[in-house]
PDB file of N, CA and C in Angstrom:
ATOM      1  N   UNK A  48       0.646  -1.270  -0.222  1.00  0.00           N
ATOM      2  CA  UNK A  48       0.312  -0.264   0.180  1.00  0.00           C
ATOM      3  C   UNK A  48       0.805   1.392   0.142  1.00  0.00           C
ATOM      4  N   UNK A  49       0.411   2.179  -0.736  1.00  0.00           N
ATOM      5  CA  UNK A  49       1.256   3.163  -0.948  1.00  0.00           C
ATOM      6  C   UNK A  49       0.476   4.541  -0.512  1.00  0.00           C
ATOM      7  N   UNK A  50       1.427   5.553   0.193  1.00  0.00           N
ATOM      8  CA  UNK A  50       0.647   6.379   1.403  1.00  0.00           C
ATOM      9  C   UNK A  50       1.482   7.200  -0.138  1.00  0.00           C
ATOM     10  N   UNK A  51       0.147   8.724  -0.171  1.00  0.00           N
ATOM     11  CA  UNK A  51       0.546   9.836  -0.646  1.00  0.00           C
ATOM     12  C   UNK A  51       1.210  10.929  -0.207  1.00  0.00           C
ATOM     13  N   UNK A  52       1.832  11.604  -0.458  1.00  0.00           N
ATOM     14  CA  UNK A  52       2.180  12.712   0.441  1.00  0.00           C
ATOM     15  C   UNK A  52       2.305  14.724   0.186  1.00  0.00           C
ATOM     16  N   UNK A  53       1.305  15.249   0.982  1.00  0.00           N
ATOM     17  CA  UNK A  53       1.608  16.349   0.078  1.00  0.00           C
ATOM     18  C   UNK A  53       2.521  17.797   0.558  1.00  0.00           C
ATOM     19  N   UNK A  54       3.060  18.555   0.315  1.00  0.00           N
ATOM     20  CA  UNK A  54       4.115  19.394   0.258  1.00  0.00           C
ATOM     21  C   UNK A  54       3.469  20.647   1.288  1.00  0.00           C
ATOM     22  N   UNK A  55       4.248  21.061   1.816  1.00  0.00           N
ATOM     23  CA  UNK A  55       3.800  22.149   2.718  1.00  0.00           C
ATOM     24  C   UNK A  55       4.486  23.253   2.016  1.00  0.00           C
ATOM     25  N   UNK A  56       6.176  22.765   2.599  1.00  0.00           N
ATOM     26  CA  UNK A  56       6.938  23.873   1.701  1.00  0.00           C
ATOM     27  C   UNK A  56       8.212  22.798   0.921  1.00  0.00           C
ATOM     28  N   UNK A  57       8.608  23.204   0.286  1.00  0.00           N
ATOM     29  CA  UNK A  57       9.129  22.350  -0.601  1.00  0.00           C
ATOM     30  C   UNK A  57      10.197  20.910   0.027  1.00  0.00           C
ATOM     31  N   UNK A  58      11.117  22.002   1.560  1.00  0.00           N
ATOM     32  CA  UNK A  58      11.468  21.265   1.385  1.00  0.00           C
ATOM     33  C   UNK A  58      11.101  19.894   2.583  1.00  0.00           C
ATOM     34  N   UNK A  59       9.476  20.351   2.778  1.00  0.00           N
ATOM     35  CA  UNK A  59       9.020  19.581   4.105  1.00  0.00           C
ATOM     36  C   UNK A  59       7.531  18.583   3.545  1.00  0.00           C
ATOM     37  N   UNK A  60       8.265  17.265   3.370  1.00  0.00           N
ATOM     38  CA  UNK A  60       7.047  16.778   2.688  1.00  0.00           C
ATOM     39  C   UNK A  60       5.897  15.615   3.759  1.00  0.00           C
ATOM     40  N   UNK A  61       4.689  16.082   4.429  1.00  0.00           N
ATOM     41  CA  UNK A  61       4.018  15.372   4.596  1.00  0.00           C
ATOM     42  C   UNK A  61       3.180  13.945   5.015  1.00  0.00           C
ATOM     43  N   UNK A  62       2.755  12.620   5.671  1.00  0.00           N
ATOM     44  CA  UNK A  62       2.347  11.844   4.689  1.00  0.00           C
ATOM     45  C   UNK A  62       0.921  11.610   4.825  1.00  0.00           C
ATOM     46  N   UNK A  63      -0.521  11.793   3.798  1.00  0.00           N
ATOM     47  CA  UNK A  63      -1.376  11.952   3.903  1.00  0.00           C
ATOM     48  C   UNK A  63      -2.233  11.665   4.813  1.00  0.00           C
ATOM     49  N   UNK A  64      -1.454  10.322   5.056  1.00  0.00           N
ATOM     50  CA  UNK A  64      -2.019   9.658   6.417  1.00  0.00           C
ATOM     51  C   UNK A  64      -1.888  10.596   7.757  1.00  0.00           C
ATOM     52  N   UNK A  65      -1.114  10.728   7.599  1.00  0.00           N
ATOM     53  CA  UNK A  65      -0.946  11.899   9.054  1.00  0.00           C
ATOM     54  C   UNK A  65      -1.622  12.698   9.657  1.00  0.00           C
ATOM     55  N   UNK A  66      -2.040  13.605   7.947  1.00  0.00           N
ATOM     56  CA  UNK A  66      -2.749  14.675   7.958  1.00  0.00           C
ATOM     57  C   UNK A  66      -4.281  13.745   9.164  1.00  0.00           C
ATOM     58  N   UNK A  67      -4.227  12.813   7.714  1.00  0.00           N
ATOM     59  CA  UNK A  67      -6.131  12.225   7.999  1.00  0.00           C
ATOM     60  C   UNK A  67      -6.528  11.987   9.351  1.00  0.00           C
ATOM     61  N   UNK A  68      -5.420  11.149  10.003  1.00  0.00           N
ATOM     62  CA  UNK A  68      -5.168  10.928  11.233  1.00  0.00           C
ATOM     63  C   UNK A  68      -4.810  12.309  12.033  1.00  0.00           C
ATOM     64  N   UNK A  69      -4.387  12.761  12.530  1.00  0.00           N
ATOM     65  CA  UNK A  69      -4.606  14.090  13.226  1.00  0.00           C
ATOM     66  C   UNK A  69      -6.186  14.960  13.217  1.00  0.00           C
ATOM     67  N   UNK A  70      -6.578  14.859  12.030  1.00  0.00           N
ATOM     68  CA  UNK A  70      -8.218  15.464  11.489  1.00  0.00           C
ATOM     69  C   UNK A  70      -8.965  14.363  12.328  1.00  0.00           C
ATOM     70  N   UNK A  71      -8.973  13.509  12.171  1.00  0.00           N
ATOM     71  CA  UNK A  71      -9.427  12.416  13.193  1.00  0.00           C
ATOM     72  C   UNK A  71      -9.679  12.879  14.612  1.00  0.00           C
ATOM     73  N   UNK A  72      -7.874  12.336  14.880  1.00  0.00           N
ATOM     74  CA  UNK A  72      -8.176  13.145  16.331  1.00  0.00           C
ATOM     75  C   UNK A  72      -8.461  13.924  17.411  1.00  0.00           C
ATOM     76  N   UNK A  73      -8.213  15.493  15.697  1.00  0.00           N
ATOM     77  CA  UNK A  73      -8.638  16.345  16.454  1.00  0.00           C
ATOM     78  C   UNK A  73     -10.364  16.051  16.266  1.00  0.00           C
ATOM     79  N   UNK A  74     -11.068  15.627  15.586  1.00  0.00           N
ATOM     80  CA  UNK A  74     -12.332  15.266  15.690  1.00  0.00           C
ATOM     81  C   UNK A  74     -12.881  14.645  16.538  1.00  0.00           C
ATOM     82  N   UNK A  75     -12.146  13.900  16.796  1.00  0.00           N
ATOM     83  CA  UNK A  75     -12.302  12.269  18.272  1.00  0.00           C
ATOM     84  C   UNK A  75     -12.252  13.723  19.573  1.00  0.00           C
ATOM     85  N   UNK A  76     -11.004  14.439  19.973  1.00  0.00           N
ATOM     86  CA  UNK A  76     -11.265  15.708  20.883  1.00  0.00           C
ATOM     87  C   UNK A  76     -12.332  16.527  20.694  1.00  0.00           C
ATOM     88  N   UNK A  77     -12.683  17.122  19.957  1.00  0.00           N
ATOM     89  CA  UNK A  77     -13.712  17.935  19.798  1.00  0.00           C
ATOM     90  C   UNK A  77     -15.011  16.999  20.558  1.00  0.00           C
ATOM     91  N   UNK A  78     -14.850  15.469  19.915  1.00  0.00           N
ATOM     92  CA  UNK A  78     -16.795  14.730  20.451  1.00  0.00           C
ATOM     93  C   UNK A  78     -16.490  13.981  21.389  1.00  0.00           C
ATOM     94  N   UNK A  79     -14.908  14.116  22.232  1.00  0.00           N
ATOM     95  CA  UNK A  79     -15.131  14.155  23.921  1.00  0.00           C
ATOM     96  C   UNK A  79     -15.157  15.267  24.471  1.00  0.00           C
ATOM     97  N   UNK A  80     -13.991  16.580  24.007  1.00  0.00           N
ATOM     98  CA  UNK A  80     -15.180  17.422  25.333  1.00  0.00           C
ATOM     99  C   UNK A  80     -16.398  17.936  24.938  1.00  0.00           C
ATOM    100  N   UNK A  81     -17.396  17.629  24.012  1.00  0.00           N
ATOM    101  CA  UNK A  81     -18.686  17.537  24.485  1.00  0.00           C
ATOM    102  C   UNK A  81     -20.068  16.921  24.684  1.00  0.00           C
ATOM    103  N   UNK A  82     -19.169  15.147  25.309  1.00  0.00           N
ATOM    104  CA  UNK A  82     -19.436  14.529  25.742  1.00  0.00           C
ATOM    105  C   UNK A  82     -19.411  14.829  27.225  1.00  0.00           C
ATOM    106  N   UNK A  83     -18.085  15.046  27.149  1.00  0.00           N
ATOM    107  CA  UNK A  83     -18.012  15.627  28.810  1.00  0.00           C
ATOM    108  C   UNK A  83     -18.457  16.852  29.347  1.00  0.00           C
ATOM    109  N   UNK A  84     -18.483  17.928  28.310  1.00  0.00           N
ATOM    110  CA  UNK A  84     -19.756  19.046  28.954  1.00  0.00           C
ATOM    111  C   UNK A  84     -21.239  18.747  29.475  1.00  0.00           C
ATOM    112  N   UNK A  85     -21.638  17.520  28.237  1.00  0.00           N
ATOM    113  CA  UNK A  85     -23.368  17.316  28.223  1.00  0.00           C
ATOM    114  C   UNK A  85     -22.998  16.173  29.864  1.00  0.00           C
ATOM    115  N   UNK A  86     -21.870  15.873  29.884  1.00  0.00           N
ATOM    116  CA  UNK A  86     -21.777  14.805  30.977  1.00  0.00           C
ATOM    117  C   UNK A  86     -21.515  16.090  32.212  1.00  0.00           C
ATOM    118  N   UNK A  87     -21.395  16.630  32.547  1.00  0.00           N
ATOM    119  CA  UNK A  87     -21.365  17.684  33.738  1.00  0.00           C
ATOM    120  C   UNK A  87     -22.562  18.496  33.600  1.00  0.00           C
ATOM    121  N   UNK A  88     -23.036  18.856  32.478  1.00  0.00           N
ATOM    122  CA  UNK A  88     -24.334  19.364  32.332  1.00  0.00           C
ATOM    123  C   UNK A  88     -25.622  18.525  33.243  1.00  0.00           C
ATOM    124  N   UNK A  89     -25.606  17.339  32.715  1.00  0.00           N
ATOM    125  CA  UNK A  89     -26.259  16.464  33.191  1.00  0.00           C
ATOM    126  C   UNK A  89     -26.304  15.949  34.738  1.00  0.00           C
ATOM    127  N   UNK A  90     -24.854  15.751  35.033  1.00  0.00           N
ATOM    128  CA  UNK A  90     -24.499  16.029  36.958  1.00  0.00           C
ATOM    129  C   UNK A  90     -25.448  16.955  36.971  1.00  0.00           C
ATOM    130  N   UNK A  91     -24.740  17.335  36.880  1.00  0.00           N
ATOM    131  CA  UNK A  91     -26.000  19.752  37.401  1.00  0.00           C
ATOM    132  C   UNK A  91     -27.050  19.730  37.130  1.00  0.00           C
ATOM    133  N   UNK A  92     -27.521  18.729  36.591  1.00  0.00           N
ATOM    134  CA  UNK A  92     -29.159  18.912  36.339  1.00  0.00           C
ATOM    135  C   UNK A  92     -29.479  17.612  37.789  1.00  0.00           C
ATOM    136  N   UNK A  93     -28.876  16.936  37.536  1.00  0.00           N
ATOM    137  CA  UNK A  93     -29.341  15.633  38.555  1.00  0.00           C
ATOM    138  C   UNK A  93     -28.524  16.420  39.865  1.00  0.00           C
ATOM    139  N   UNK A  94     -28.465  16.409  40.669  1.00  0.00           N
ATOM    140  CA  UNK A  94     -27.564  17.493  41.762  1.00  0.00           C
ATOM    141  C   UNK A  94     -28.691  18.744  41.789  1.00  0.00           C
ATOM    142  N   UNK A  95     -28.919  18.824  41.216  1.00  0.00           N
ATOM    143  CA  UNK A  95     -30.443  20.064  41.465  1.00  0.00           C
ATOM    144  C   UNK A  95     -31.741  19.469  41.482  1.00  0.00           C
ATOM    145  N   UNK A  96     -31.945  18.430  41.795  1.00  0.00           N
ATOM    146  CA  UNK A  96     -33.477  17.755  41.204  1.00  0.00           C
ATOM    147  C   UNK A  96     -33.340  16.729  42.326  1.00  0.00           C
ATOM    148  N   UNK A  97     -31.358  16.180  42.836  1.00  0.00           N
ATOM    149  CA  UNK A  97     -31.735  16.279  44.619  1.00  0.00           C
ATOM    150  C   UNK A  97     -31.962  16.699  45.287  1.00  0.00           C
ATOM    151  N   UNK A  98     -31.243  17.808  44.912  1.00  0.00           N
ATOM    152  CA  UNK A  98     -31.789  19.086  45.752  1.00  0.00           C
ATOM    153  C   UNK A  98     -32.948  19.939  46.053  1.00  0.00           C
ATOM    154  N   UNK A  99     -34.176  19.358  44.849  1.00  0.00           N
ATOM    155  CA  UNK A  99     -35.349  20.668  45.058  1.00  0.00           C
ATOM    156  C   UNK A  99     -36.140  18.389  45.621  1.00  0.00           C
ATOM    157  N   UNK A 100     -36.081  17.557  45.370  1.00  0.00           N
ATOM    158  CA  UNK A 100     -36.218  17.178  46.253  1.00  0.00           C
ATOM    159  C   UNK A 100     -36.248  16.612  47.834  1.00  0.00           C
ATOM    160  N   UNK A 101     -35.361  17.177  48.032  1.00  0.00           N
ATOM    161  CA  UNK A 101     -34.968  17.362  49.310  1.00  0.00           C
ATOM    162  C   UNK A 101     -35.286  18.210  49.931  1.00  0.00           C
ATOM    163  N   UNK A 102     -35.651  18.898  49.922  1.00  0.00           N
ATOM    164  CA  UNK A 102     -36.393  20.777  50.152  1.00  0.00           C
ATOM    165  C   UNK A 102     -37.606  20.110  50.363  1.00  0.00           C
ATOM    166  N   UNK A 103     -38.715  19.796  49.081  1.00  0.00           N
ATOM    167  CA  UNK A 103     -40.007  19.337  49.422  1.00  0.00           C
ATOM    168  C   UNK A 103     -39.889  18.133  50.055  1.00  0.00           C
ATOM    169  N   UNK A 104     -39.070  17.540  50.521  1.00  0.00           N
ATOM    170  CA  UNK A 104     -39.271  16.518  51.527  1.00  0.00           C
ATOM    171  C   UNK A 104     -39.460  16.949  52.592  1.00  0.00           C
ATOM    172  N   UNK A 105     -38.817  18.007  52.664  1.00  0.00           N
ATOM    173  CA  UNK A 105     -38.677  19.274  54.252  1.00  0.00           C
ATOM    174  C   UNK A 105     -39.252  19.565  54.542  1.00  0.00           C
ATOM    175  N   UNK A 106     -40.554  19.782  53.641  1.00  0.00           N
ATOM    176  CA  UNK A 106     -41.179  21.286  53.346  1.00  0.00           C
ATOM    177  C   UNK A 106     -42.877  20.600  53.431  1.00  0.00           C
ATOM    178  N   UNK A 107     -42.181  18.863  52.805  1.00  0.00           N
ATOM    179  CA  UNK A 107     -43.767  17.616  53.424  1.00  0.00           C
ATOM    180  C   UNK A 107     -43.267  17.681  55.209  1.00  0.00           C
ATOM    181  N   UNK A 108     -42.362  17.301  55.783  1.00  0.00           N
ATOM    182  CA  UNK A 108     -41.867  17.187  57.581  1.00  0.00           C
ATOM    183  C   UNK A 108     -42.351  18.233  57.809  1.00  0.00           C
ATOM    184  N   UNK A 109     -42.228  19.487  57.530  1.00  0.00           N
ATOM    185  CA  UNK A 109     -42.353  20.898  58.183  1.00  0.00           C
ATOM    186  C   UNK A 109     -43.807  20.373  58.693  1.00  0.00           C
ATOM    187  N   UNK A 110     -44.875  20.632  57.217  1.00  0.00           N
ATOM    188  CA  UNK A 110     -46.292  20.585  57.343  1.00  0.00           C
ATOM    189  C   UNK A 110     -46.564  19.564  58.053  1.00  0.00           C
ATOM    190  N   UNK A 111     -46.387  18.753  57.500  1.00  0.00           N
ATOM    191  CA  UNK A 111     -47.315  17.216  58.295  1.00  0.00           C
ATOM    192  C   UNK A 111     -46.927  17.373  60.174  1.00  0.00           C
ATOM    193  N   UNK A 112     -45.675  17.989  60.301  1.00  0.00           N
ATOM    194  CA  UNK A 112     -45.605  18.123  61.847  1.00  0.00           C
ATOM    195  C   UNK A 112     -46.361  19.161  62.552  1.00  0.00           C
ATOM    196  N   UNK A 113     -46.463  20.110  61.253  1.00  0.00           N
ATOM    197  CA  UNK A 113     -47.084  21.908  62.006  1.00  0.00           C
ATOM    198  C   UNK A 113     -48.597  21.210  61.873  1.00  0.00           C
ATOM    199  N   UNK A 114     -49.121  20.330  61.093  1.00  0.00           N
ATOM    200  CA  UNK A 114     -50.729  19.475  61.631  1.00  0.00           C
ATOM    201  C   UNK A 114     -50.818  18.941  62.362  1.00  0.00           C
ATOM    202  N   UNK A 115     -49.584  18.095  62.492  1.00  0.00           N
ATOM    203  CA  UNK A 115     -50.359  16.995  63.721  1.00  0.00           C
ATOM    204  C   UNK A 115     -49.707  18.252  64.901  1.00  0.00           C
ATOM    205  N   UNK A 116     -48.901  18.892  65.237  1.00  0.00           N
ATOM    206  CA  UNK A 116     -49.170  19.264  66.260  1.00  0.00           C
ATOM    207  C   UNK A 116     -50.132  20.540  67.251  1.00  0.00           C
ATOM    208  N   UNK A 117     -50.752  20.481  65.616  1.00  0.00           N
ATOM    209  CA  UNK A 117     -52.385  21.484  65.534  1.00  0.00           C
ATOM    210  C   UNK A 117     -53.331  20.237  65.786  1.00  0.00           C
ATOM    211  N   UNK A 118     -52.804  19.534  65.974  1.00  0.00           N
ATOM    212  CA  UNK A 118     -54.108  18.452  66.168  1.00  0.00           C
ATOM    213  C   UNK A 118     -53.916  18.164  67.548  1.00  0.00           C
ATOM    214  N   UNK A 119     -52.412  17.742  68.342  1.00  0.00           N
ATOM    215  CA  UNK A 119     -52.354  17.499  69.383  1.00  0.00           C
ATOM    216  C   UNK A 119     -53.023  18.860  70.060  1.00  0.00           C
ATOM    217  N   UNK A 120     -52.132  19.777  69.579  1.00  0.00           N
ATOM    218  CA  UNK A 120     -53.506  21.008  70.540  1.00  0.00           C
ATOM    219  C   UNK A 120     -54.390  21.451  70.730  1.00  0.00           C
ATOM    220  N   UNK A 121     -55.132  20.548  69.683  1.00  0.00           N
ATOM    221  CA  UNK A 121     -56.683  20.628  69.122  1.00  0.00           C
ATOM    222  C   UNK A 121     -57.163  19.371  71.232  1.00  0.00           C
ATOM    223  N   UNK A 122     -56.514  17.924  70.359  1.00  0.00           N
ATOM    224  CA  UNK A 122     -57.060  17.117  71.457  1.00  0.00           C
ATOM    225  C   UNK A 122     -56.314  17.788  73.032  1.00  0.00           C
ATOM    226  N   UNK A 123     -55.228  18.450  73.873  1.00  0.00           N
ATOM    227  CA  UNK A 123     -55.015  18.702  75.031  1.00  0.00           C
ATOM    228  C   UNK A 123     -56.201  19.554  75.446  1.00  0.00           C
ATOM    229  N   UNK A 124     -56.970  20.708  74.177  1.00  0.00           N
ATOM    230  CA  UNK A 124     -57.510  21.129  74.741  1.00  0.00           C
ATOM    231  C   UNK A 124     -58.479  20.810  75.084  1.00  0.00           C
ATOM    232  N   UNK A 125     -59.321  19.915  74.270  1.00  0.00           N
ATOM    233  CA  UNK A 125     -60.557  19.612  74.771  1.00  0.00           C
ATOM    234  C   UNK A 125     -60.375  18.259  76.001  1.00  0.00           C
ATOM    235  N   UNK A 126     -59.372  17.693  75.971  1.00  0.00           N
ATOM    236  CA  UNK A 126     -59.223  16.835  77.668  1.00  0.00           C
ATOM    237  C   UNK A 126     -58.741  17.468  78.943  1.00  0.00           C
ATOM    238  N   UNK A 127     -58.608  18.451  78.167  1.00  0.00           N
ATOM    239  CA  UNK A 127     -58.671  19.468  79.963  1.00  0.00           C
ATOM    240  C   UNK A 127     -59.051  20.754  80.496  1.00  0.00           C
ATOM    241  N   UNK A 128     -60.410  19.638  79.402  1.00  0.00           N
ATOM    242  CA  UNK A 128     -62.006  20.723  79.353  1.00  0.00           C
ATOM    243  C   UNK A 128     -61.466  22.180  79.699  1.00  0.00           C
ATOM    244  N   UNK A 129     -60.677  22.530  78.763  1.00  0.00           N
ATOM    245  CA  UNK A 129     -60.667  24.233  78.657  1.00  0.00           C
ATOM    246  C   UNK A 129     -61.780  24.698  77.911  1.00  0.00           C
ATOM    247  N   UNK A 130     -62.028  23.811  76.305  1.00  0.00           N
ATOM    248  CA  UNK A 130     -63.248  23.713  75.649  1.00  0.00           C
ATOM    249  C   UNK A 130     -64.312  22.681  75.852  1.00  0.00           C
ATOM    250  N   UNK A 131     -65.121  22.989  76.267  1.00  0.00           N
ATOM    251  CA  UNK A 131     -66.578  21.672  76.118  1.00  0.00           C
ATOM    252  C   UNK A 131     -66.648  21.135  74.992  1.00  0.00           C
ATOM    253  N   UNK A 132     -66.278  21.784  73.934  1.00  0.00           N
ATOM    254  CA  UNK A 132     -67.100  20.491  72.703  1.00  0.00           C
ATOM    255  C   UNK A 132     -66.196  21.691  71.626  1.00  0.00           C
ATOM    256  N   UNK A 133     -66.152  20.031  70.692  1.00  0.00           N
ATOM    257  CA  UNK A 133     -65.412  20.553  69.159  1.00  0.00           C
ATOM    258  C   UNK A 133     -65.596  20.018  68.108  1.00  0.00           C
ATOM    259  N   UNK A 134     -66.624  20.651  67.333  1.00  0.00           N
ATOM    260  CA  UNK A 134     -67.777  20.214  66.569  1.00  0.00           C
ATOM    261  C   UNK A 134     -66.802  19.590  65.770  1.00  0.00           C
ATOM    262  N   UNK A 135     -67.684  18.468  65.175  1.00  0.00           N
ATOM    263  CA  UNK A 135     -67.029  17.299  63.867  1.00  0.00           C
ATOM    264  C   UNK A 135     -66.620  18.021  62.625  1.00  0.00           C
ATOM    265  N   UNK A 136     -68.224  18.792  62.594  1.00  0.00           N
ATOM    266  CA  UNK A 136     -66.864  20.225  61.504  1.00  0.00           C
ATOM    267  C   UNK A 136     -65.590  20.631  61.664  1.00  0.00           C
ATOM    268  N   UNK A 137     -65.863  20.626  62.841  1.00  0.00           N
ATOM    269  CA  UNK A 137     -63.701  21.515  62.657  1.00  0.00           C
ATOM    270  C   UNK A 137     -62.782  20.643  62.951  1.00  0.00           C
ATOM    271  N   UNK A 138     -62.945  19.298  63.250  1.00  0.00           N
ATOM    272  CA  UNK A 138     -62.051  18.132  62.924  1.00  0.00           C
ATOM    273  C   UNK A 138     -62.350  17.641  61.670  1.00  0.00           C
ATOM    274  N   UNK A 139     -63.512  17.604  61.297  1.00  0.00           N
ATOM    275  CA  UNK A 139     -62.859  16.846  59.710  1.00  0.00           C
ATOM    276  C   UNK A 139     -62.401  18.382  58.795  1.00  0.00           C
ATOM    277  N   UNK A 140     -62.794  19.299  59.279  1.00  0.00           N
ATOM    278  CA  UNK A 140     -61.765  20.747  58.478  1.00  0.00           C
ATOM    279  C   UNK A 140     -60.227  20.631  58.700  1.00  0.00           C
ATOM    280  N   UNK A 141     -60.324  20.543  59.722  1.00  0.00           N
ATOM    281  CA  UNK A 141     -58.650  20.113  60.033  1.00  0.00           C
ATOM    282  C   UNK A 141     -58.194  18.842  59.907  1.00  0.00           C
ATOM    283  N   UNK A 142     -58.949  17.454  59.552  1.00  0.00           N
ATOM    284  CA  UNK A 142     -58.618  16.730  58.769  1.00  0.00           C
ATOM    285  C   UNK A 142     -58.129  16.302  57.125  1.00  0.00           C
ATOM    286  N   UNK A 143     -59.642  17.933  57.013  1.00  0.00           N
ATOM    287  CA  UNK A 143     -59.052  17.591  55.286  1.00  0.00           C
ATOM    288  C   UNK A 143     -57.796  18.726  54.424  1.00  0.00           C
ATOM    289  N   UNK A 144     -57.493  19.325  55.974  1.00  0.00           N
ATOM    290  CA  UNK A 144     -56.366  20.536  55.233  1.00  0.00           C
ATOM    291  C   UNK A 144     -55.664  19.675  55.681  1.00  0.00           C
ATOM    292  N   UNK A 145     -54.753  19.107  56.422  1.00  0.00           N
ATOM    293  CA  UNK A 145     -54.470  18.090  56.728  1.00  0.00           C
ATOM    294  C   UNK A 145     -54.213  17.009  55.119  1.00  0.00           C
ATOM    295  N   UNK A 146     -55.321  16.587  54.807  1.00  0.00           N
ATOM    296  CA  UNK A 146     -54.756  15.450  53.571  1.00  0.00           C
ATOM    297  C   UNK A 146     -54.569  16.220  52.642  1.00  0.00           C
ATOM    298  N   UNK A 147     -55.129  17.438  51.899  1.00  0.00           N
ATOM    299  CA  UNK A 147     -55.530  18.465  51.145  1.00  0.00           C
ATOM    300  C   UNK A 147     -53.975  19.208  51.092  1.00  0.00           C
ATOM    301  N   UNK A 148     -53.403  19.285  52.442  1.00  0.00           N
ATOM    302  CA  UNK A 148     -51.899  19.800  51.968  1.00  0.00           C
ATOM    303  C   UNK A 148     -50.829  18.897  51.869  1.00  0.00           C
ATOM    304  N   UNK A 149     -50.824  17.815  52.558  1.00  0.00           N
ATOM    305  CA  UNK A 149     -50.363  16.238  52.344  1.00  0.00           C
ATOM    306  C   UNK A 149     -50.072  15.430  50.817  1.00  0.00           C
ATOM    307  N   UNK A 150     -51.518  16.230  50.062  1.00  0.00           N
ATOM    308  CA  UNK A 150     -51.648  15.758  48.271  1.00  0.00           C
ATOM    309  C   UNK A 150     -51.296  16.506  47.811  1.00  0.00           C
ATOM    310  N   UNK A 151     -50.605  18.226  48.079  1.00  0.00           N
ATOM    311  CA  UNK A 151     -50.121  19.050  47.459  1.00  0.00           C
ATOM    312  C   UNK A 151     -48.748  19.087  47.577  1.00  0.00           C
ATOM    313  N   UNK A 152     -47.976  18.391  48.572  1.00  0.00           N
ATOM    314  CA  UNK A 152     -46.891  17.989  48.712  1.00  0.00           C
ATOM    315  C   UNK A 152     -46.180  16.926  47.894  1.00  0.00           C
ATOM    316  N   UNK A 153     -47.327  15.332  48.280  1.00  0.00           N
ATOM    317  CA  UNK A 153     -46.924  14.534  47.600  1.00  0.00           C
ATOM    318  C   UNK A 153     -46.610  14.961  46.128  1.00  0.00           C
ATOM    319  N   UNK A 154     -47.732  15.464  45.176  1.00  0.00           N
ATOM    320  CA  UNK A 154     -47.890  16.195  43.614  1.00  0.00           C
ATOM    321  C   UNK A 154     -46.488  17.072  43.779  1.00  0.00           C
ATOM    322  N   UNK A 155     -46.051  17.611  44.554  1.00  0.00           N
ATOM    323  CA  UNK A 155     -44.774  18.513  44.405  1.00  0.00           C
ATOM    324  C   UNK A 155     -43.178  18.135  44.028  1.00  0.00           C
ATOM    325  N   UNK A 156     -43.301  16.604  45.267  1.00  0.00           N
ATOM    326  CA  UNK A 156     -42.045  15.864  44.443  1.00  0.00           C
ATOM    327  C   UNK A 156     -42.574  14.102  44.039  1.00  0.00           C
ATOM    328  N   UNK A 157     -43.851  14.082  43.360  1.00  0.00           N
ATOM    329  CA  UNK A 157     -43.779  13.548  42.775  1.00  0.00           C
ATOM    330  C   UNK A 157     -43.552  13.958  41.148  1.00  0.00           C
ATOM    331  N   UNK A 158     -43.939  15.418  40.988  1.00  0.00           N
ATOM    332  CA  UNK A 158     -43.297  16.542  39.490  1.00  0.00           C
ATOM    333  C   UNK A 158     -41.878  16.135  39.454  1.00  0.00           C
ATOM    334  N   UNK A 159     -40.967  16.661  41.355  1.00  0.00           N
ATOM    335  CA  UNK A 159     -39.697  16.388  40.771  1.00  0.00           C
ATOM    336  C   UNK A 159     -39.062  15.163  40.339  1.00  0.00           C
ATOM    337  N   UNK A 160     -39.703  14.325  41.070  1.00  0.00           N
ATOM    338  CA  UNK A 160     -39.069  13.221  40.730  1.00  0.00           C
ATOM    339  C   UNK A 160     -39.045  12.604  39.069  1.00  0.00           C
ATOM    340  N   UNK A 161     -40.177  13.421  38.766  1.00  0.00           N
ATOM    341  CA  UNK A 161     -40.195  12.894  37.221  1.00  0.00           C
ATOM    342  C   UNK A 161     -39.513  13.302  36.330  1.00  0.00           C
ATOM    343  N   UNK A 162     -38.659  14.584  37.060  1.00  0.00           N
ATOM    344  CA  UNK A 162     -38.228  15.428  35.909  1.00  0.00           C
ATOM    345  C   UNK A 162     -37.134  14.501  35.041  1.00  0.00           C
TER     346      UNK A 162
END
């Protein structure tokens, strides 16, 4: 197999195979650089999503605990006879608030997790 050469200047001749290999090396280096940049971007997005999920879970826990504290406070007031009657409607309202906030927070976590 013969190799042709290209003359850059009369005293220097470069084999065409070397030029092709150099060009393919540059293309490969560019490909690797693009792939590394995409990988870093993907890794950054994953870290951001993990942080969002963590924040949403903390908010969910805090809201859940806040509602449990409110329920505990109402129960203590009821049993300590500071109030004589808690209507079923009031307890249902608190329960529905709790369920609604829990659903909203679970929906947020699901949306963030699905990204």
